[in-house]
CSV table of C-alpha atoms in Angstrom, one decimal:
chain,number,residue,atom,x,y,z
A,1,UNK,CA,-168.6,85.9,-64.3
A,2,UNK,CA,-164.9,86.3,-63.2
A,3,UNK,CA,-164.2,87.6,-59.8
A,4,UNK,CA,-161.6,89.6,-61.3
A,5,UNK,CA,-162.2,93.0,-61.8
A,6,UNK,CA,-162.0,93.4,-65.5
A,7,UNK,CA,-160.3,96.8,-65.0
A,8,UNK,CA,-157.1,94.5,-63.3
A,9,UNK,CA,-154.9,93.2,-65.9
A,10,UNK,CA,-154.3,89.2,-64.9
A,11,UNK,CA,-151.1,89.3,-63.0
A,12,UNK,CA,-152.2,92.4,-61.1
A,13,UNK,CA,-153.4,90.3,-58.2
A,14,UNK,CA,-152.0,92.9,-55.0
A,15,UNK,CA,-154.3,93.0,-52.1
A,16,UNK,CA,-157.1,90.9,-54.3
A,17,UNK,CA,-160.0,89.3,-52.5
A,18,UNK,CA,-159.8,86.4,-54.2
A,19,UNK,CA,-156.9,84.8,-51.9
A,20,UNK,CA,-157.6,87.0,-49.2
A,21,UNK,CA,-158.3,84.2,-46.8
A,22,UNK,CA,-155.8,81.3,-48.2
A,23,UNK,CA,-153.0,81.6,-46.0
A,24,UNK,CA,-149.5,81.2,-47.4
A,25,UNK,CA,-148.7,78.1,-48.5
A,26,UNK,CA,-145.1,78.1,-46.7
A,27,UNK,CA,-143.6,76.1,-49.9
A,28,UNK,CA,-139.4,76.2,-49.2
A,29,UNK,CA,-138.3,74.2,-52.1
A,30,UNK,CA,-135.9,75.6,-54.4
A,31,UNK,CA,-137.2,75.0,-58.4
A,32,UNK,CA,-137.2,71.6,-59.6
A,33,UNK,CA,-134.7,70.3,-62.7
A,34,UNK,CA,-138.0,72.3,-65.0
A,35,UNK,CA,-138.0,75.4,-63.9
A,36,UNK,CA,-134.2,75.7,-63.1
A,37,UNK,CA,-133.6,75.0,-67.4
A,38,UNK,CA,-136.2,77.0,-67.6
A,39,UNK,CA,-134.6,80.1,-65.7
A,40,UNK,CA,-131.1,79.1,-67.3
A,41,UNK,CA,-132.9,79.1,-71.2
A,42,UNK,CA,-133.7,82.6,-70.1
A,43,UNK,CA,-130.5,83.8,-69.1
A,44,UNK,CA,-129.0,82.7,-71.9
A,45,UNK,CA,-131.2,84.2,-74.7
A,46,UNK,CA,-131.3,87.1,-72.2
A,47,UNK,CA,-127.5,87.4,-72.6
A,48,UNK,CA,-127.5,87.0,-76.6
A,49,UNK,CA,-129.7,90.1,-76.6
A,50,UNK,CA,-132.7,87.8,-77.7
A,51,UNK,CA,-135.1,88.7,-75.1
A,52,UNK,CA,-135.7,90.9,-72.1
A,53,UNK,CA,-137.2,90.8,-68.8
A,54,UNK,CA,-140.0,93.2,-70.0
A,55,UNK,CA,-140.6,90.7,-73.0
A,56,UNK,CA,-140.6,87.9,-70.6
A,57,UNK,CA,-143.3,90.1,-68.5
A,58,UNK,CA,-145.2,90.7,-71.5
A,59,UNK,CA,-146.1,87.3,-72.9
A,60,UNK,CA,-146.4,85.8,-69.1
A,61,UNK,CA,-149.4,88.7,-68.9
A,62,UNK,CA,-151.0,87.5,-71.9
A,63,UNK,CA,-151.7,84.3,-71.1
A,64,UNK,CA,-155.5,83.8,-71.1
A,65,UNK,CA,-156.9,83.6,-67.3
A,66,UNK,CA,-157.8,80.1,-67.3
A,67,UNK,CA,-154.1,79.2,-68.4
A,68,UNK,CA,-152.6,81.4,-66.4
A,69,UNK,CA,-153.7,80.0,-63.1
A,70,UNK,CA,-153.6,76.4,-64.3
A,71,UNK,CA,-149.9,76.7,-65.2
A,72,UNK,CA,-147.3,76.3,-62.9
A,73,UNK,CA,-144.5,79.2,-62.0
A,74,UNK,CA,-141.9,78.0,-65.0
A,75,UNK,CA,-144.6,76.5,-66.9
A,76,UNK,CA,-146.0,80.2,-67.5
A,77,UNK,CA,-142.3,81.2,-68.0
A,78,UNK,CA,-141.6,78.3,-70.9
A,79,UNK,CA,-144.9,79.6,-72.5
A,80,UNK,CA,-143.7,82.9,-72.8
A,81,UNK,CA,-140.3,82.3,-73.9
A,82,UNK,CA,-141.9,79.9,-77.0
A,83,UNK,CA,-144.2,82.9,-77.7
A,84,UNK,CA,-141.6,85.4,-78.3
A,85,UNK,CA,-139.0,83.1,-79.9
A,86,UNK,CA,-142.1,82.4,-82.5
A,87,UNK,CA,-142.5,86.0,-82.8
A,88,UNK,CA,-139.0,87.0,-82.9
A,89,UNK,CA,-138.7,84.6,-86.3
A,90,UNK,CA,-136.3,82.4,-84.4
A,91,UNK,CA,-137.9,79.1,-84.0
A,92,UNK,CA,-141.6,78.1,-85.8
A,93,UNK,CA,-144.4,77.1,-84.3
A,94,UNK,CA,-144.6,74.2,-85.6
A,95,UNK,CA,-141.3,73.3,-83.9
A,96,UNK,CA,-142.2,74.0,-80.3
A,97,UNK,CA,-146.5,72.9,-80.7
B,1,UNK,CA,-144.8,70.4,-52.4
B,2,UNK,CA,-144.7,72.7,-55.4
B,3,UNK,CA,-146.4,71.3,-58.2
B,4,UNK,CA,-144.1,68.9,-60.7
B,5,UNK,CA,-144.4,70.7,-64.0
B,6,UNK,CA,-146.7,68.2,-66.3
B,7,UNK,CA,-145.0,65.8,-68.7
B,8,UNK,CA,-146.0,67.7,-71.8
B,9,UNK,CA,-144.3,70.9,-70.4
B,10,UNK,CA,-141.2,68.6,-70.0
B,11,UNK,CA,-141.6,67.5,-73.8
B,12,UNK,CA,-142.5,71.2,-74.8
B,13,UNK,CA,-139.1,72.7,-73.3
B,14,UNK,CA,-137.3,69.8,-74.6
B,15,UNK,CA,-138.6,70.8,-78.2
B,16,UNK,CA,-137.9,74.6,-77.7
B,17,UNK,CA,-134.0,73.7,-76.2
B,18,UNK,CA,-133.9,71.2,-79.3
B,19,UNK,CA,-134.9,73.7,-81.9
B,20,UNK,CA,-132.6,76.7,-80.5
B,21,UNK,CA,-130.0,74.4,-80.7
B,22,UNK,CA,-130.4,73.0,-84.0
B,23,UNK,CA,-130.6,77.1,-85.2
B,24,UNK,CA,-127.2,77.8,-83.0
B,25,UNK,CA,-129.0,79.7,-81.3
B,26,UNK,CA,-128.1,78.1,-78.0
B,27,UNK,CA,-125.6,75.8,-76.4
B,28,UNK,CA,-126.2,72.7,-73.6
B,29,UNK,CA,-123.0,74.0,-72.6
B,30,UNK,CA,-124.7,77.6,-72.4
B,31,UNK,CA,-127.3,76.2,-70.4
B,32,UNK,CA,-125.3,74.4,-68.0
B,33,UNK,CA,-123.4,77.0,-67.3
B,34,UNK,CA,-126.2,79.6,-66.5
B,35,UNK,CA,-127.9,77.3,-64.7
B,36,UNK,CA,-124.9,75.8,-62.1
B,37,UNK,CA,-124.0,79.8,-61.8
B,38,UNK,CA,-128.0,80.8,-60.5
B,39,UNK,CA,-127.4,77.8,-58.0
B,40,UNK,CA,-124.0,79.1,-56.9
B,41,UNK,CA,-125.8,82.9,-55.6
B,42,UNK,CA,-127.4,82.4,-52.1
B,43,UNK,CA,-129.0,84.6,-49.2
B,44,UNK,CA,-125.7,84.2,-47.2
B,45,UNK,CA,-124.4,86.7,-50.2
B,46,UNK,CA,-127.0,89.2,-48.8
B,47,UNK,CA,-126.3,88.0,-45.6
B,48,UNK,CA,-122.9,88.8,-45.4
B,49,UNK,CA,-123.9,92.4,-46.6
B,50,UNK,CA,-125.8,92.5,-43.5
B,51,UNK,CA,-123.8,91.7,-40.7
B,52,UNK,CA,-121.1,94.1,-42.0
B,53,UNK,CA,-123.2,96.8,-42.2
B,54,UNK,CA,-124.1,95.8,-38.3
B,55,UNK,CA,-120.3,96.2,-38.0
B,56,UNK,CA,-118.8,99.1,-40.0
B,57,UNK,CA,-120.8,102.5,-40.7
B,58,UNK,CA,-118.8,103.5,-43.7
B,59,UNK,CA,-120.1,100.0,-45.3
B,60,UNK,CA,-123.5,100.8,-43.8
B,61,UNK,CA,-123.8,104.0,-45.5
B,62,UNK,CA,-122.4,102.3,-48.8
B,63,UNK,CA,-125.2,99.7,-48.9
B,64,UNK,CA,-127.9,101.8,-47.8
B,65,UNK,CA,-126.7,104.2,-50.5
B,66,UNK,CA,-126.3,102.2,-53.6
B,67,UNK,CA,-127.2,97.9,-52.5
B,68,UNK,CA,-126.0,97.0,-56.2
B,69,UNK,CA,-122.2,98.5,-55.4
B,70,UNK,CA,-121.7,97.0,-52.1
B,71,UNK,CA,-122.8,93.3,-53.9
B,72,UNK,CA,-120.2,94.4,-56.6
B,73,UNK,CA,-117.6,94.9,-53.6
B,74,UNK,CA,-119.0,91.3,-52.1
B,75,UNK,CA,-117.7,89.1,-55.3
B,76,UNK,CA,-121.4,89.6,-56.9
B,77,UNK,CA,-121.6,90.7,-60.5
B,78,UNK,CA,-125.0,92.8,-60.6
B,79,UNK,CA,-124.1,93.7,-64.6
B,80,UNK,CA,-127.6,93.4,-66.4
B,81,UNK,CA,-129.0,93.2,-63.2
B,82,UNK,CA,-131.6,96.1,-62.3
B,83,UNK,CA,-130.6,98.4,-58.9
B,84,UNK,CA,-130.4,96.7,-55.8
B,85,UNK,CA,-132.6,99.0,-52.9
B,86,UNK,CA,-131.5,98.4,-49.1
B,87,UNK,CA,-134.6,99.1,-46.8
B,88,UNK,CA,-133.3,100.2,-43.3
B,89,UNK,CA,-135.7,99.0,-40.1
B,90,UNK,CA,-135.7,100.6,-37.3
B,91,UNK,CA,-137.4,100.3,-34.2
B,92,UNK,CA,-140.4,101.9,-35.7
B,93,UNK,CA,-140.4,101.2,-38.7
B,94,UNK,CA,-140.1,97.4,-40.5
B,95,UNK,CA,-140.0,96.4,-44.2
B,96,UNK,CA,-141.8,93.8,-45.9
B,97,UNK,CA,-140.7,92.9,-49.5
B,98,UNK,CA,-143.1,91.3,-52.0
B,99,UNK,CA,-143.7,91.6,-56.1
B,100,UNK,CA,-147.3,91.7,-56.9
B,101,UNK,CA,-147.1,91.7,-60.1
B,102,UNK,CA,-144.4,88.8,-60.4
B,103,UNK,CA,-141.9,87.8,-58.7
B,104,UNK,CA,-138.9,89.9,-58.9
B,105,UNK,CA,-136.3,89.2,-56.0
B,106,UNK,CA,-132.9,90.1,-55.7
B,107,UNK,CA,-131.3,86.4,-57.6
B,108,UNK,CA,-128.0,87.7,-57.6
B,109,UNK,CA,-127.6,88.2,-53.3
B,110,UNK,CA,-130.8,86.1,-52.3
B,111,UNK,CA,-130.4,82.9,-54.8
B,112,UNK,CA,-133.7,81.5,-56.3
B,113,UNK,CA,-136.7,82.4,-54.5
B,114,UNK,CA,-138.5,80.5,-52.6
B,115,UNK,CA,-141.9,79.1,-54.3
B,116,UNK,CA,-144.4,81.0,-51.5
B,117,UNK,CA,-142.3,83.9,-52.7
B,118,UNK,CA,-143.7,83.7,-56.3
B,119,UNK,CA,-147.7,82.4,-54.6
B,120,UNK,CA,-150.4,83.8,-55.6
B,121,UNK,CA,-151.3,84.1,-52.3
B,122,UNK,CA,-148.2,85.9,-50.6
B,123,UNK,CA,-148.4,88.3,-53.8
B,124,UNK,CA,-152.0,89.4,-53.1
B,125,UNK,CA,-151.5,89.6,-49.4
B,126,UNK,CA,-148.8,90.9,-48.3
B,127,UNK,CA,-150.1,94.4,-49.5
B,128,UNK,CA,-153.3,94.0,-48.2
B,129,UNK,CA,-152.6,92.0,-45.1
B,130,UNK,CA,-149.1,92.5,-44.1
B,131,UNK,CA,-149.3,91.7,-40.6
B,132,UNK,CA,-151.7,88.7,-41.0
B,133,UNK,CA,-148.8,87.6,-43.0
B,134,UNK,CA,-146.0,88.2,-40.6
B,135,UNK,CA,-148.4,86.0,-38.1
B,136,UNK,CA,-148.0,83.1,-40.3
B,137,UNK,CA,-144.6,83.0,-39.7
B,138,UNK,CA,-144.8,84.2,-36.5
B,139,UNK,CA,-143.5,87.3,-36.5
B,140,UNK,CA,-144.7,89.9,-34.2
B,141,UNK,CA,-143.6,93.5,-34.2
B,142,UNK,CA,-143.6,95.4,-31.2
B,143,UNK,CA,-146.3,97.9,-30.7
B,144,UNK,CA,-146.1,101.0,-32.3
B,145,UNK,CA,-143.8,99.8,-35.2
B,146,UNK,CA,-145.5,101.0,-38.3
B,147,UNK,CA,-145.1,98.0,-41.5
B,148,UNK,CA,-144.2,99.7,-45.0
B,149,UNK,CA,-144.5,97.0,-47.6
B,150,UNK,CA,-142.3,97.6,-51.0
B,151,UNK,CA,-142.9,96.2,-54.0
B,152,UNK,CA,-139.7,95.3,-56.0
B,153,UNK,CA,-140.3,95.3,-59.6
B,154,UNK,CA,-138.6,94.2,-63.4
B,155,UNK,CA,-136.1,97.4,-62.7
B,156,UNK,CA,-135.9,97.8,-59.5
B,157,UNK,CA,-134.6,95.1,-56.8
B,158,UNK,CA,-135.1,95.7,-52.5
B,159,UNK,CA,-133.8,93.8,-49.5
B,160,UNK,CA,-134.3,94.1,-46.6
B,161,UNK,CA,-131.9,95.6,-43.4
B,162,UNK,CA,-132.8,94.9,-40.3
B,163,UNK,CA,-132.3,95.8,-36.7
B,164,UNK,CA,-129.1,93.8,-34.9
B,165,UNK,CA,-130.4,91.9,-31.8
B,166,UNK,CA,-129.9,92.7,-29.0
B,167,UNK,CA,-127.4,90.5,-26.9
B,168,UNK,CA,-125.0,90.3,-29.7
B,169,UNK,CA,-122.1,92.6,-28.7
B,170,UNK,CA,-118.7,91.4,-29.7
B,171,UNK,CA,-120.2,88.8,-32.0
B,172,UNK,CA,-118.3,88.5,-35.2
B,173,UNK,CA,-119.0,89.1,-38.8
B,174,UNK,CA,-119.6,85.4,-39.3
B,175,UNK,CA,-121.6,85.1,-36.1
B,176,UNK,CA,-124.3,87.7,-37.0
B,177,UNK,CA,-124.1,86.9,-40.8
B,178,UNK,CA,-125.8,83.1,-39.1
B,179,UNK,CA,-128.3,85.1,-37.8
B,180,UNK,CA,-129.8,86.3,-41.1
B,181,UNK,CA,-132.0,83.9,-43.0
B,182,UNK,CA,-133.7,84.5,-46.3
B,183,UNK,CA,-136.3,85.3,-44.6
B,184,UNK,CA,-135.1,88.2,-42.9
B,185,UNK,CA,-134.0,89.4,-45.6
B,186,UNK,CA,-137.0,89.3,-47.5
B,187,UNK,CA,-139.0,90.8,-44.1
B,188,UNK,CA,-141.2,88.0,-42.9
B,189,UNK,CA,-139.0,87.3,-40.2
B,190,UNK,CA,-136.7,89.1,-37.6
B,191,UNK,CA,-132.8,87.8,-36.8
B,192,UNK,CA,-133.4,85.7,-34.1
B,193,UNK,CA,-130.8,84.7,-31.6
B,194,UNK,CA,-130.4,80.9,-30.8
B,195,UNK,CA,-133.0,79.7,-28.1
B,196,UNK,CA,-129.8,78.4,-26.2
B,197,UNK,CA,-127.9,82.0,-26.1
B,198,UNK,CA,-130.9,83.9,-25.8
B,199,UNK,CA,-131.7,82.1,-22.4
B,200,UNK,CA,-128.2,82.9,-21.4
């Protein structure tokens, strides 16, 4: 059984118990080559009116659980933006699998 | 160390940029350009803002008042950008910012955030914990200071203002804007003056 109350959508994790005793990892480094393309690919479909933050928000919170905590920061980011260019009719599926 | 993304998230992006392209969709040039403009923004934009409110009142007022103007007035462009909020500390009173839900930060004054910003951990305790947190990076407020933790969100964007130290009269802009690190701005840590001057 999850931890996670199933009332809490996944990224709803203020003041959960479940990393109430991990102290903060004190991680300084600025994104790597990854997630910086990654941020920039967003900005840049953000500007052509492709996407939006909300959007962005939207397919990051439906990543399944197990995924969600296994991916890393941009990693959860790249999947969204494939979701909703596949969506969107922009790109195929098949092009991005 | 954060985590290197895996190889096959590598190949994945490469595929998605590839695809975009091939639709003209998207540019390299594009990206090149977004991306070496995100590096460019950094927390001595915000801390600028700072030490000039420390130094002027009518600029004070401005960026307590509307934060997303006063970065407009510092060279910053904030268009498409959500509201910038300025949280004022006082000697009672001291802000912590954190996203629960994500990790929205101020990019356009504070440059990229920092990866504990975006931790699971720091998300789910800063709200619950906030003090416990401050002790991690040694921060200690003094007694009777109440903490008020403030979530930013997707529309809505909040740095922090705090208190000038003490010792610091007749210091210039540039002097106090050295004083404010990221992570005063983001409220785990108070301006701090240099051991060496602080002795004095």
């Amino acid at each position: 059984m999850s931890e996670i109350d199933p009332q809490h959508a996944i990224h709803d994790i203020g003041g959960l118990s479940r990393f109430r005793c991990t102290p903060v990892e004190r991680d300084e480094a600025p994104p790597d080559g990854f997630g910086k393309r990654v941020d920039a690919l967003r900005q840049v479909l953000a500007a052509k009116k492709l996407m939006t933050v909300d959007e962005l928000r939207r397919c990051i919170e439906a990543i399944p659980e197990p995924e969600y905590f296994a991916l890393t920061y941009y990693e959860r980011w790249l999947t969204s933006i494939g979701t909703l260019m596949v969506e969107k009719g922009i790109v195929k599926a098949e092009d991005i699998a | 160390m954060s985590t290197p993304a895996r190889p096959e998230s590598l190949a994945r992006l490469d595929r998605l940029v590839a695809a975009l392209i091939a639709k003209g969709i998207v540019t390299e040039s594009d990206l090149v350009e977004a991306q070496a403009r995100t590096d460019r923004a950094s927390p001595e934009v915000g801390a600028r803002m700072v030490a000039r409110a420390w130094l002027d009142p009518d600029w004070r007022r401005l960026l307590l008042g509307n934060g997303a103007e006063a970065a407009e007035h510092m060279g910053v462009s904030m268009a498409g950008a959500p509201p910038l909020g300025v949280l004022e500390d006082t000697a009672t009173l001291h802000h912590l910012v954190v996203c629960t839900l994500c990790s929205c930060y101020p990019r356009a004054v504070l440059g990229y955030p920092p990866s504990w910003y975006k931790s699971f951990e720091y998300r789910s305790r800063a709200v619950r914990d906030p003090r416990g947190v401050l002790a991690e990076w040694g921060t200690t407020l003094a007694a009777g200071c109440r903490v008020r933790v403030v979530d930013s969100t997707a529309d809505y964007r909040w740095m922090v203002l705090p208190m000038r130290p003490a010792g610091t009269e007749g210091w210039s802009e540039d002097q106090l804007a050295a004083l404010v690190t990221r992570d005063v701005l983001v409220g785990v840590a108070l301006p701090r003056l240099p051991v060496a001057l602080a002795a004095e």
